[in-house]
PDB file of C-alpha atoms and ligand atoms in Angstrom:
ATOM      1  CA  MET A   1     -63.119  57.017 114.772  1.00 79.00           C
ATOM      2  CA  SER A   2     -64.138  54.323 112.253  1.00 93.00           C
ATOM      3  CA  LYS A   3     -62.709  50.817 112.726  1.00 98.00           C
ATOM      4  CA  ILE A   4     -62.360  48.082 110.106  1.00 98.00           C
ATOM      5  CA  VAL A   5     -61.693  44.543 111.344  1.00 98.00           C
ATOM      6  CA  ILE A   6     -60.520  42.114 108.674  1.00 98.00           C
ATOM      7  CA  LEU A   7     -60.353  38.320 109.132  1.00 99.00           C
ATOM      8  CA  THR A   8     -58.168  36.545 106.607  1.00 98.00           C
ATOM      9  CA  GLY A   9     -57.774  32.866 105.779  1.00 98.00           C
ATOM     10  CA  ALA A  10     -55.693  30.695 103.486  1.00 97.00           C
ATOM     11  CA  GLY A  11     -57.429  32.113 100.386  1.00 98.00           C
ATOM     12  CA  ILE A  12     -55.614  35.443 100.671  1.00 98.00           C
ATOM     13  CA  SER A  13     -52.283  33.621 100.363  1.00 98.00           C
ATOM     14  CA  ALA A  14     -53.404  31.249  97.585  1.00 97.00           C
ATOM     15  CA  GLU A  15     -52.289  33.577  94.757  1.00 98.00           C
ATOM     16  CA  SER A  16     -48.870  33.794  96.399  1.00 98.00           C
ATOM     17  CA  GLY A  17     -48.538  30.060  95.822  1.00 96.00           C
ATOM     18  CA  ILE A  18     -49.413  28.693  99.283  1.00 94.00           C
ATOM     19  CA  GLU A  19     -52.016  25.948  98.993  1.00 89.00           C
ATOM     20  CA  THR A  20     -55.183  26.331 101.035  1.00 88.00           C
ATOM     21  CA  PHE A  21     -56.496  23.676 103.420  1.00 85.00           C
ATOM     22  CA  ARG A  22     -59.679  22.484 101.791  1.00 82.00           C
ATOM     23  CA  ALA A  23     -58.936  22.676  98.073  1.00 79.00           C
ATOM     24  CA  GLU A  24     -58.719  19.289  96.311  1.00 81.00           C
ATOM     25  CA  ASP A  25     -54.926  19.541  96.222  1.00 79.00           C
ATOM     26  CA  GLY A  26     -54.870  21.363  99.547  1.00 80.00           C
ATOM     27  CA  LEU A  27     -52.995  20.729 102.757  1.00 77.00           C
ATOM     28  CA  TRP A  28     -55.683  18.541 104.267  1.00 78.00           C
ATOM     29  CA  ALA A  29     -55.764  16.393 101.153  1.00 77.00           C
ATOM     30  CA  GLN A  30     -52.165  15.425 101.841  1.00 82.00           C
ATOM     31  CA  HIS A  31     -52.412  14.934 105.608  1.00 86.00           C
ATOM     32  CA  ARG A  32     -55.138  13.976 108.082  1.00 90.00           C
ATOM     33  CA  VAL A  33     -55.904  16.953 110.319  1.00 88.00           C
ATOM     34  CA  GLU A  34     -55.811  14.681 113.347  1.00 89.00           C
ATOM     35  CA  ASP A  35     -52.250  13.636 112.482  1.00 93.00           C
ATOM     36  CA  VAL A  36     -50.628  17.012 111.888  1.00 95.00           C
ATOM     37  CA  ALA A  37     -52.752  19.757 113.494  1.00 95.00           C
ATOM     38  CA  THR A  38     -53.694  18.390 116.931  1.00 97.00           C
ATOM     39  CA  PRO A  39     -51.753  18.035 120.206  1.00 97.00           C
ATOM     40  CA  GLU A  40     -52.572  14.308 120.116  1.00 97.00           C
ATOM     41  CA  GLY A  41     -51.010  14.021 116.652  1.00 96.00           C
ATOM     42  CA  PHE A  42     -47.907  15.812 117.910  1.00 97.00           C
ATOM     43  CA  ALA A  43     -47.634  13.521 120.933  1.00 96.00           C
ATOM     44  CA  ARG A  44     -48.150  10.468 118.721  1.00 96.00           C
ATOM     45  CA  ASN A  45     -45.648  11.392 116.005  1.00 96.00           C
ATOM     46  CA  PRO A  46     -43.652  14.575 116.689  1.00 97.00           C
ATOM     47  CA  GLU A  47     -41.353  13.943 113.703  1.00 96.00           C
ATOM     48  CA  LEU A  48     -44.308  13.992 111.279  1.00 95.00           C
ATOM     49  CA  VAL A  49     -45.776  17.166 112.761  1.00 96.00           C
ATOM     50  CA  VAL A  50     -42.480  19.043 113.032  1.00 97.00           C
ATOM     51  CA  SER A  51     -41.579  18.142 109.426  1.00 94.00           C
ATOM     52  CA  PHE A  52     -45.085  19.239 108.261  1.00 95.00           C
ATOM     53  CA  TYR A  53     -44.430  22.685 109.718  1.00 97.00           C
ATOM     54  CA  ASN A  54     -40.787  22.757 108.588  1.00 96.00           C
ATOM     55  CA  ALA A  55     -42.022  22.287 105.005  1.00 94.00           C
ATOM     56  CA  ARG A  56     -44.597  25.061 105.367  1.00 95.00           C
ATOM     57  CA  ARG A  57     -42.069  27.382 107.045  1.00 96.00           C
ATOM     58  CA  LYS A  58     -39.659  26.823 104.128  1.00 96.00           C
ATOM     59  CA  GLN A  59     -42.403  27.432 101.555  1.00 95.00           C
ATOM     60  CA  ALA A  60     -43.626  30.587 103.339  1.00 97.00           C
ATOM     61  CA  ALA A  61     -40.056  31.944 103.275  1.00 97.00           C
ATOM     62  CA  GLU A  62     -39.868  31.448  99.505  1.00 97.00           C
ATOM     63  CA  VAL A  63     -43.131  33.114  98.420  1.00 98.00           C
ATOM     64  CA  SER A  64     -44.049  36.798  98.200  1.00 98.00           C
ATOM     65  CA  PRO A  65     -47.039  38.837  99.326  1.00 98.00           C
ATOM     66  CA  ASN A  66     -49.602  39.409  96.583  1.00 98.00           C
ATOM     67  CA  ALA A  67     -51.669  42.464  95.614  1.00 98.00           C
ATOM     68  CA  ALA A  68     -54.293  41.600  98.244  1.00 98.00           C
ATOM     69  CA  HIS A  69     -51.776  41.662 101.108  1.00 98.00           C
ATOM     70  CA  LYS A  70     -50.361  44.932  99.787  1.00 98.00           C
ATOM     71  CA  ALA A  71     -53.813  46.487  99.424  1.00 98.00           C
ATOM     72  CA  LEU A  72     -54.585  45.769 103.091  1.00 98.00           C
ATOM     73  CA  ALA A  73     -51.274  47.366 104.086  1.00 98.00           C
ATOM     74  CA  ARG A  74     -52.190  50.447 102.008  1.00 98.00           C
ATOM     75  CA  LEU A  75     -55.585  50.559 103.717  1.00 98.00           C
ATOM     76  CA  GLU A  76     -53.950  50.430 107.166  1.00 98.00           C
ATOM     77  CA  GLN A  77     -51.564  53.215 106.156  1.00 98.00           C
ATOM     78  CA  LEU A  78     -54.022  55.593 104.453  1.00 97.00           C
ATOM     79  CA  TYR A  79     -57.456  54.914 105.967  1.00 97.00           C
ATOM     80  CA  ALA A  80     -58.705  57.678 108.278  1.00 95.00           C
ATOM     81  CA  GLY A  81     -59.778  55.145 110.922  1.00 96.00           C
ATOM     82  CA  GLN A  82     -58.232  52.026 112.504  1.00 97.00           C
ATOM     83  CA  VAL A  83     -57.577  48.865 110.475  1.00 98.00           C
ATOM     84  CA  ILE A  84     -57.003  45.565 112.309  1.00 98.00           C
ATOM     85  CA  VAL A  85     -56.031  42.377 110.475  1.00 98.00           C
ATOM     86  CA  VAL A  86     -56.887  39.158 112.335  1.00 99.00           C
ATOM     87  CA  THR A  87     -55.375  36.302 110.404  1.00 99.00           C
ATOM     88  CA  GLN A  88     -55.904  32.562 110.692  1.00 98.00           C
ATOM     89  CA  ASN A  89     -52.831  32.142 108.524  1.00 98.00           C
ATOM     90  CA  VAL A  90     -49.512  31.150 109.987  1.00 98.00           C
ATOM     91  CA  ASP A  91     -47.430  32.627 107.154  1.00 98.00           C
ATOM     92  CA  ASP A  92     -45.983  36.166 107.438  1.00 98.00           C
ATOM     93  CA  LEU A  93     -47.223  37.505 104.099  1.00 98.00           C
ATOM     94  CA  HIS A  94     -49.311  40.257 105.728  1.00 98.00           C
ATOM     95  CA  GLU A  95     -46.193  41.589 107.441  1.00 98.00           C
ATOM     96  CA  LYS A  96     -44.097  41.174 104.277  1.00 98.00           C
ATOM     97  CA  GLY A  97     -46.846  43.074 102.426  1.00 98.00           C
ATOM     98  CA  GLY A  98     -46.477  45.996 104.875  1.00 98.00           C
ATOM     99  CA  SER A  99     -49.272  45.433 107.420  1.00 98.00           C
ATOM    100  CA  GLN A 100     -48.285  46.262 111.015  1.00 97.00           C
ATOM    101  CA  ASN A 101     -51.456  45.581 113.049  1.00 93.00           C
ATOM    102  CA  VAL A 102     -51.627  41.826 112.451  1.00 98.00           C
ATOM    103  CA  MET A 103     -53.036  39.383 115.023  1.00 98.00           C
ATOM    104  CA  HIS A 104     -52.054  35.740 114.384  1.00 98.00           C
ATOM    105  CA  MET A 105     -54.918  33.997 116.156  1.00 98.00           C
ATOM    106  CA  HIS A 106     -53.676  30.549 115.071  1.00 98.00           C
ATOM    107  CA  GLY A 107     -49.979  31.173 115.684  1.00 98.00           C
ATOM    108  CA  ALA A 108     -47.074  31.700 113.299  1.00 98.00           C
ATOM    109  CA  LEU A 109     -44.532  29.533 111.494  1.00 98.00           C
ATOM    110  CA  LYS A 110     -41.778  32.019 112.384  1.00 98.00           C
ATOM    111  CA  SER A 111     -42.311  31.475 116.110  1.00 98.00           C
ATOM    112  CA  ALA A 112     -41.317  28.553 118.365  1.00 98.00           C
ATOM    113  CA  LEU A 113     -42.996  27.792 121.681  1.00 98.00           C
ATOM    114  CA  CYS A 114     -41.750  25.938 124.748  1.00 98.00           C
ATOM    115  CA  ALA A 115     -44.379  23.446 125.892  1.00 97.00           C
ATOM    116  CA  ALA A 116     -42.788  23.466 129.357  1.00 98.00           C
ATOM    117  CA  CYS A 117     -42.449  27.168 130.190  1.00 98.00           C
ATOM    118  CA  ASP A 118     -44.478  28.971 127.460  1.00 98.00           C
ATOM    119  CA  HIS A 119     -41.395  30.917 126.312  1.00 98.00           C
ATOM    120  CA  ARG A 120     -41.506  32.023 122.635  1.00 98.00           C
ATOM    121  CA  TRP A 121     -38.556  32.713 120.359  1.00 98.00           C
ATOM    122  CA  PRO A 122     -37.899  33.037 116.609  1.00 98.00           C
ATOM    123  CA  ALA A 123     -38.193  29.538 115.124  1.00 98.00           C
ATOM    124  CA  PRO A 124     -35.210  28.137 113.199  1.00 98.00           C
ATOM    125  CA  MET A 125     -36.086  27.234 109.607  1.00 98.00           C
ATOM    126  CA  VAL A 126     -35.806  23.561 110.564  1.00 98.00           C
ATOM    127  CA  MET A 127     -37.112  22.464 113.962  1.00 98.00           C
ATOM    128  CA  ALA A 128     -36.594  19.000 115.411  1.00 98.00           C
ATOM    129  CA  PRO A 129     -38.558  17.192 118.114  1.00 96.00           C
ATOM    130  CA  GLY A 130     -36.881  17.704 121.478  1.00 96.00           C
ATOM    131  CA  ASP A 131     -35.232  20.990 120.538  1.00 98.00           C
ATOM    132  CA  ILE A 132     -34.056  22.733 123.691  1.00 98.00           C
ATOM    133  CA  CYS A 133     -35.899  25.782 125.021  1.00 98.00           C
ATOM    134  CA  PRO A 134     -33.395  28.674 125.202  1.00 98.00           C
ATOM    135  CA  LYS A 135     -35.019  29.872 128.433  1.00 98.00           C
ATOM    136  CA  CYS A 136     -35.678  26.794 130.583  1.00 98.00           C
ATOM    137  CA  SER A 137     -33.457  24.296 128.719  1.00 98.00           C
ATOM    138  CA  ALA A 138     -36.260  21.712 128.591  1.00 98.00           C
ATOM    139  CA  PRO A 139     -36.309  19.579 125.386  1.00 98.00           C
ATOM    140  CA  ALA A 140     -39.863  20.865 124.868  1.00 97.00           C
ATOM    141  CA  ALA A 141     -39.809  23.122 121.787  1.00 98.00           C
ATOM    142  CA  ARG A 142     -42.844  22.909 119.483  1.00 98.00           C
ATOM    143  CA  PRO A 143     -44.194  24.907 116.549  1.00 98.00           C
ATOM    144  CA  ASP A 144     -46.014  28.005 117.900  1.00 98.00           C
ATOM    145  CA  ILE A 145     -49.213  26.948 116.140  1.00 98.00           C
ATOM    146  CA  VAL A 146     -52.739  26.720 117.603  1.00 98.00           C
ATOM    147  CA  TRP A 147     -53.885  23.179 116.888  1.00 98.00           C
ATOM    148  CA  PHE A 148     -57.465  21.887 116.935  1.00 97.00           C
ATOM    149  CA  GLY A 149     -58.666  21.709 120.516  1.00 97.00           C
ATOM    150  CA  GLU A 150     -56.303  24.501 121.606  1.00 98.00           C
ATOM    151  CA  MET A 151     -57.425  28.024 122.482  1.00 98.00           C
ATOM    152  CA  PRO A 152     -56.677  30.557 119.717  1.00 98.00           C
ATOM    153  CA  TYR A 153     -54.493  33.524 120.712  1.00 98.00           C
ATOM    154  CA  GLU A 154     -55.640  37.057 121.620  1.00 98.00           C
ATOM    155  CA  MET A 155     -59.331  36.172 121.749  1.00 98.00           C
ATOM    156  CA  ASP A 156     -60.230  38.855 124.324  1.00 98.00           C
ATOM    157  CA  ALA A 157     -58.556  41.574 122.254  1.00 98.00           C
ATOM    158  CA  ILE A 158     -60.210  40.253 119.085  1.00 98.00           C
ATOM    159  CA  PHE A 159     -63.672  40.373 120.670  1.00 98.00           C
ATOM    160  CA  ASP A 160     -62.976  43.918 121.874  1.00 98.00           C
ATOM    161  CA  HIS A 161     -62.182  44.885 118.264  1.00 98.00           C
ATOM    162  CA  LEU A 162     -65.325  43.127 116.989  1.00 98.00           C
ATOM    163  CA  ALA A 163     -67.386  45.089 119.519  1.00 97.00           C
ATOM    164  CA  GLU A 164     -66.102  48.351 118.032  1.00 97.00           C
ATOM    165  CA  ALA A 165     -66.012  47.382 114.357  1.00 98.00           C
ATOM    166  CA  ASP A 166     -67.919  49.569 111.876  1.00 98.00           C
ATOM    167  CA  ILE A 167     -66.952  47.197 109.062  1.00 98.00           C
ATOM    168  CA  PHE A 168     -66.074  43.494 109.367  1.00 98.00           C
ATOM    169  CA  ALA A 169     -64.606  41.793 106.326  1.00 98.00           C
ATOM    170  CA  ALA A 170     -63.703  38.108 105.876  1.00 99.00           C
ATOM    171  CA  ILE A 171     -61.264  37.418 103.067  1.00 99.00           C
ATOM    172  CA  GLY A 172     -60.402  33.953 101.712  1.00 98.00           C
ATOM    173  CA  THR A 173     -61.727  31.800 104.512  1.00 98.00           C
ATOM    174  CA  SER A 174     -64.131  28.876 104.194  1.00 97.00           C
ATOM    175  CA  GLY A 175     -65.886  29.591 107.483  1.00 97.00           C
ATOM    176  CA  ASN A 176     -65.395  26.016 108.689  1.00 96.00           C
ATOM    177  CA  VAL A 177     -63.285  26.607 111.759  1.00 97.00           C
ATOM    178  CA  TYR A 178     -64.472  28.153 115.003  1.00 98.00           C
ATOM    179  CA  PRO A 179     -64.241  30.483 116.829  1.00 98.00           C
ATOM    180  CA  ALA A 180     -63.072  32.464 113.728  1.00 98.00           C
ATOM    181  CA  ALA A 181     -66.173  31.453 111.748  1.00 98.00           C
ATOM    182  CA  GLY A 182     -68.315  32.994 114.493  1.00 98.00           C
ATOM    183  CA  PHE A 183     -66.769  36.462 114.186  1.00 98.00           C
ATOM    184  CA  VAL A 184     -69.247  37.635 111.524  1.00 98.00           C
ATOM    185  CA  ALA A 185     -72.226  36.964 113.826  1.00 98.00           C
ATOM    186  CA  GLU A 186     -70.441  38.815 116.627  1.00 98.00           C
ATOM    187  CA  ALA A 187     -69.672  41.814 114.409  1.00 98.00           C
ATOM    188  CA  ARG A 188     -73.229  41.950 113.019  1.00 98.00           C
ATOM    189  CA  SER A 189     -74.721  41.850 116.500  1.00 97.00           C
ATOM    190  CA  ASN A 190     -72.585  44.895 117.274  1.00 96.00           C
ATOM    191  CA  GLY A 191     -73.938  46.744 114.241  1.00 97.00           C
ATOM    192  CA  ALA A 192     -71.019  46.350 111.839  1.00 98.00           C
ATOM    193  CA  HIS A 193     -71.455  46.220 108.074  1.00 98.00           C
ATOM    194  CA  THR A 194     -70.243  42.739 107.072  1.00 98.00           C
ATOM    195  CA  ILE A 195     -68.629  41.834 103.754  1.00 98.00           C
ATOM    196  CA  GLU A 196     -67.184  38.566 102.473  1.00 98.00           C
ATOM    197  CA  LEU A 197     -64.570  38.494  99.711  1.00 98.00           C
ATOM    198  CA  ASN A 198     -64.066  34.980  98.398  1.00 98.00           C
ATOM    199  CA  LEU A 199     -64.130  32.855  95.242  1.00 98.00           C
ATOM    200  CA  GLU A 200     -67.444  31.476  96.491  1.00 98.00           C
ATOM    201  CA  ARG A 201     -69.809  31.827  99.422  1.00 98.00           C
ATOM    202  CA  SER A 202     -68.287  30.337 102.567  1.00 98.00           C
ATOM    203  CA  ALA A 203     -70.021  28.068 105.079  1.00 98.00           C
ATOM    204  CA  VAL A 204     -71.169  31.233 106.881  1.00 98.00           C
ATOM    205  CA  GLY A 205     -71.589  33.288 103.689  1.00 98.00           C
ATOM    206  CA  ASN A 206     -75.299  33.837 104.299  1.00 98.00           C
ATOM    207  CA  GLN A 207     -74.465  35.813 107.449  1.00 98.00           C
ATOM    208  CA  PHE A 208     -72.730  38.574 105.507  1.00 98.00           C
ATOM    209  CA  ALA A 209     -74.607  41.678 104.339  1.00 98.00           C
ATOM    210  CA  GLU A 210     -72.420  41.896 101.235  1.00 98.00           C
ATOM    211  CA  HIS A 211     -70.452  39.379  99.167  1.00 98.00           C
ATOM    212  CA  ARG A 212     -67.878  40.010  96.461  1.00 98.00           C
ATOM    213  CA  THR A 213     -66.857  37.091  94.306  1.00 98.00           C
ATOM    214  CA  GLY A 214     -63.459  36.708  92.707  1.00 98.00           C
ATOM    215  CA  PRO A 215     -59.759  36.277  93.405  1.00 98.00           C
ATOM    216  CA  ALA A 216     -58.523  38.295  96.386  1.00 98.00           C
ATOM    217  CA  THR A 217     -55.906  40.096  94.291  1.00 98.00           C
ATOM    218  CA  ARG A 218     -58.815  41.734  92.411  1.00 98.00           C
ATOM    219  CA  THR A 219     -61.652  41.939  94.950  1.00 98.00           C
ATOM    220  CA  VAL A 220     -59.495  43.207  97.837  1.00 98.00           C
ATOM    221  CA  THR A 221     -57.706  45.743  95.665  1.00 98.00           C
ATOM    222  CA  ASP A 222     -61.028  47.097  94.321  1.00 98.00           C
ATOM    223  CA  TRP A 223     -62.574  47.172  97.806  1.00 98.00           C
ATOM    224  CA  VAL A 224     -59.596  49.044  99.296  1.00 98.00           C
ATOM    225  CA  ASP A 225     -59.614  51.528  96.384  1.00 97.00           C
ATOM    226  CA  GLU A 226     -63.276  52.245  97.115  1.00 97.00           C
ATOM    227  CA  LEU A 227     -62.661  52.654 100.856  1.00 97.00           C
ATOM    228  CA  LEU A 228     -59.830  55.088 100.111  1.00 97.00           C
ATOM    229  CA  GLY A 229     -62.029  56.996  97.652  1.00 92.00           C
ATOM    230  CA  ALA A 230     -59.918  56.088  94.658  1.00 78.00           C
ATOM    231  CA  LYS A 231     -62.884  54.378  93.008  1.00 72.00           C
ATOM    232  CA  THR A 232     -66.611  55.003  93.011  1.00 67.00           C
ATOM    233  CA  PRO A 233     -68.269  52.366  95.187  1.00 64.00           C
ATOM    234  CA  THR A 234     -70.326  49.816  93.305  1.00 62.00           C
ATOM    235  CA  ARG A 235     -73.793  48.942  94.564  1.00 55.00           C
ATOM    236  CA  PRO A 236     -73.388  45.916  96.895  1.00 54.00           C
ATOM    237  CA  GLY A 237     -74.071  42.647  95.151  1.00 49.00           C
ATOM    238  CA  PHE A 238     -73.312  43.969  91.658  1.00 46.00           C
ATOM    239  CA  ARG A 239     -69.915  42.506  91.009  1.00 43.00           C
TER     240      ARG A 239
HETATM  241  C1  LIG B   1     -61.064  25.805 119.949  1.00 86.93           C
HETATM  242  C2  LIG B   1     -53.341  26.272 112.462  1.00 86.93           C
HETATM  243  C3  LIG B   1     -61.712  25.608 122.199  1.00 86.93           C
HETATM  244  C4  LIG B   1     -52.827  24.972 112.026  1.00 86.93           C
HETATM  245  C5  LIG B   1     -55.708  25.924 112.389  1.00 86.93           C
HETATM  246  C6  LIG B   1     -67.943  24.548 117.447  1.00 86.93           C
HETATM  247  C7  LIG B   1     -67.675  25.717 118.120  1.00 86.93           C
HETATM  248  C8  LIG B   1     -66.376  26.017 118.555  1.00 86.93           C
HETATM  249  C9  LIG B   1     -65.322  25.144 118.282  1.00 86.93           C
HETATM  250  C10 LIG B   1     -65.610  23.982 117.605  1.00 86.93           C
HETATM  251  C11 LIG B   1     -66.899  23.680 117.201  1.00 86.93           C
HETATM  252  N1  LIG B   1     -66.858  22.474 116.610  1.00 86.93           N
HETATM  253  C12 LIG B   1     -65.581  22.030 116.599  1.00 86.93           C
HETATM  254  C13 LIG B   1     -64.817  22.915 117.200  1.00 86.93           C
HETATM  255  C14 LIG B   1     -63.377  22.816 117.394  1.00 86.93           C
HETATM  256  C15 LIG B   1     -62.540  23.290 116.225  1.00 86.93           C
HETATM  257  C16 LIG B   1     -63.272  23.487 114.951  1.00 86.93           C
HETATM  258  O1  LIG B   1     -63.724  24.596 114.640  1.00 86.93           O
HETATM  259  N2  LIG B   1     -63.364  22.429 114.165  1.00 86.93           N
HETATM  260  C17 LIG B   1     -63.993  22.523 112.871  1.00 86.93           C
HETATM  261  C18 LIG B   1     -63.247  21.634 111.888  1.00 86.93           C
HETATM  262  C19 LIG B   1     -65.448  22.175 113.024  1.00 86.93           C
HETATM  263  N3  LIG B   1     -61.907  24.523 116.609  1.00 86.93           N
HETATM  264  C20 LIG B   1     -60.802  24.472 117.365  1.00 86.93           C
HETATM  265  O2  LIG B   1     -60.320  23.453 117.794  1.00 86.93           O
HETATM  266  C21 LIG B   1     -60.191  25.817 117.728  1.00 86.93           C
HETATM  267  N4  LIG B   1     -60.023  25.836 119.150  1.00 86.93           N
HETATM  268  O3  LIG B   1     -62.214  25.776 119.598  1.00 86.93           O
HETATM  269  O4  LIG B   1     -60.676  25.786 121.251  1.00 86.93           O
HETATM  270  C22 LIG B   1     -61.118  25.692 123.522  1.00 86.93           C
HETATM  271  C23 LIG B   1     -61.856  26.260 124.518  1.00 86.93           C
HETATM  272  C24 LIG B   1     -61.317  26.333 125.780  1.00 86.93           C
HETATM  273  C25 LIG B   1     -60.032  25.855 126.015  1.00 86.93           C
HETATM  274  C26 LIG B   1     -59.288  25.289 124.986  1.00 86.93           C
HETATM  275  C27 LIG B   1     -59.831  25.202 123.726  1.00 86.93           C
HETATM  276  C28 LIG B   1     -58.804  25.969 117.149  1.00 86.93           C
HETATM  277  C29 LIG B   1     -58.863  25.975 115.651  1.00 86.93           C
HETATM  278  C30 LIG B   1     -57.480  26.314 115.086  1.00 86.93           C
HETATM  279  C31 LIG B   1     -56.933  25.140 114.340  1.00 86.93           C
HETATM  280  N5  LIG B   1     -55.727  25.570 113.638  1.00 86.93           N
HETATM  281  N6  LIG B   1     -54.612  26.421 111.832  1.00 86.93           N
HETATM  282  C32 LIG B   1     -52.194  25.092 110.666  1.00 86.93           C
HETATM  283  O5  LIG B   1     -52.263  26.148 110.022  1.00 86.93           O
HETATM  284  O6  LIG B   1     -51.628  24.069 110.268  1.00 86.93           O
HETATM  285  S1  LIG B   1     -57.102  25.811 111.452  1.00 86.93           S
HETATM  286  C33 LIG B   1     -56.763  26.110 109.800  1.00 86.93           C
HETATM  287  O7  LIG B   1     -57.939  25.828 109.042  1.00 86.93           O
HETATM  288  C34 LIG B   1     -56.536  27.564 109.490  1.00 86.93           C
HETATM  289  O8  LIG B   1     -55.806  28.247 110.446  1.00 86.93           O
HETATM  290  C35 LIG B   1     -57.905  28.131 109.355  1.00 86.93           C
HETATM  291  O9  LIG B   1     -58.352  28.667 110.559  1.00 86.93           O
HETATM  292  C36 LIG B   1     -58.754  26.943 109.130  1.00 86.93           C
HETATM  293  C37 LIG B   1     -59.638  27.123 107.938  1.00 86.93           C
HETATM  294  O10 LIG B   1     -58.854  27.384 106.891  1.00 86.93           O
HETATM  295  P1  LIG B   1     -59.178  28.585 105.884  1.00 86.93           P
HETATM  296  O11 LIG B   1     -58.206  29.645 106.173  1.00 86.93           O
HETATM  297  O12 LIG B   1     -60.625  28.968 105.889  1.00 86.93           O
HETATM  298  O13 LIG B   1     -58.799  27.841 104.550  1.00 86.93           O
HETATM  299  P2  LIG B   1     -59.680  26.838 103.697  1.00 86.93           P
HETATM  300  O14 LIG B   1     -58.760  26.075 102.829  1.00 86.93           O
HETATM  301  O15 LIG B   1     -60.644  26.113 104.591  1.00 86.93           O
HETATM  302  O16 LIG B   1     -60.538  27.828 102.800  1.00 86.93           O
HETATM  303  C38 LIG B   1     -59.875  28.674 101.882  1.00 86.93           C
HETATM  304  C39 LIG B   1     -60.911  29.679 101.420  1.00 86.93           C
HETATM  305  O17 LIG B   1     -60.276  30.601 100.538  1.00 86.93           O
HETATM  306  C40 LIG B   1     -62.048  29.044 100.642  1.00 86.93           C
HETATM  307  O18 LIG B   1     -63.272  29.620 101.062  1.00 86.93           O
HETATM  308  C41 LIG B   1     -61.752  29.422  99.180  1.00 86.93           C
HETATM  309  O19 LIG B   1     -62.931  29.610  98.427  1.00 86.93           O
HETATM  310  C42 LIG B   1     -61.035  30.730  99.357  1.00 86.93           C
HETATM  311  N7  LIG B   1     -60.070  31.058  98.289  1.00 86.93           N
HETATM  312  C43 LIG B   1     -59.186  30.204  97.678  1.00 86.93           C
HETATM  313  N8  LIG B   1     -58.455  30.909  96.789  1.00 86.93           N
HETATM  314  C44 LIG B   1     -58.863  32.202  96.851  1.00 86.93           C
HETATM  315  C45 LIG B   1     -59.888  32.301  97.804  1.00 86.93           C
HETATM  316  N9  LIG B   1     -60.504  33.457  98.090  1.00 86.93           N
HETATM  317  C46 LIG B   1     -60.113  34.550  97.403  1.00 86.93           C
HETATM  318  N10 LIG B   1     -59.130  34.545  96.478  1.00 86.93           N
HETATM  319  C47 LIG B   1     -58.496  33.388  96.173  1.00 86.93           C
HETATM  320  N11 LIG B   1     -57.532  33.392  95.241  1.00 86.93           N
END
C-alpha cells in the first residue's frame, strides 16, 4: 500500500496568521532563540519562556486552519494509501483542519509536561512557572515543547515511516533545523519521490527531486487534487 509522509513547518500556518520563525518580522526576530527555546533559557528566566508560549497558545487558539491544512486532511481521508503528517509546528491547525494522523515532533502548545515525572496533561491557556503537576504534585510544570538541545518526539516511529515512504513532501519549512531537515535525505535513500512546497527553495531544497513554488494554500491544494486524480498532474518543475 502506498505511503505519503509529509513534513510541515511554520510556513503552512503562515496564511492562517501565525508568524514563522525566520521571516523578518518572525518569532526569532522578536526573541533570541537561546532565551525562549532552550532548557537553559527556561532555567534562566522561566517567566519569559512561559509567557512566550502563553502568547503563542492564545494566538493559536484564535486562528483557523487554512486551505493547505484542509487539503492534507482531505488527502488523508480519500487517498488509497496511508498519509502521515509529521509537523514541526506546535499549533493544532492540522487537527482543526481535520487531520488525524499528526505527529508533533517538536511538542504542542496544548500540552503541559511535568519536568519531574514526565506526566503530560492538557495545558491551561495561561501557564505560570511553578505550576503544580496534577500527578506528582511537584511545582515542575513546563510547556510540552521540544527546545533546542532536546530530543524530538517519536523519532523511531518517524524513521520507520520514512523507510516505507513512497512520497516524502516538505511543506513550509526552511530546512534549518535538524533532525527534521535530514528527513529528505533519509526518504530519498529509501527510494521515495521527494517534493518541496515552499515560497522559495529551502536550505535543503537541492535534495528534493521536485519543487513547487508558491503559497501553501495554492501549491498544497493543487498537489492534493493531483494525487486524488481531480486534476491532471503537471510535469514536475513546470509551475
Ligand atoms: C536535537 C519548538 C539532539 C520550539 C523548535 C546538526 C545535526 C543535528 C542537530 C543539530 C545540528 N546542528 C545543530 C543541531 C541542534 C539543533 C539544530 O538543528 N539547530 C539548528 C539551528 C542548526 N537541533 C536541535 O536542537 C533538535 N534536537 O538535535 O537533539 C539530541 C540528541 C540526543 C539527546 C538529546 C538531544 C531540536 C530542535 C527543535 C527545536 N524546537 N520548535 C518552538 O516552536 O518555539 S524549532 C522551530 O524552528 C520549529 O519547530 C521548526 O522546527 C524550526 C524551523 O522552523 P520552520 O518551521 O522551518 O520555520 P521557518 O520560519 O524557519 O521557515 C518557514 C518556511 O516557510 C520558510 O522556508 C518560508 O519560505 C516558508 N513559508 C512562509 N510562508 C509560506 C511558506 N511556505 C509556503 N506557503 C507560505 N505561505
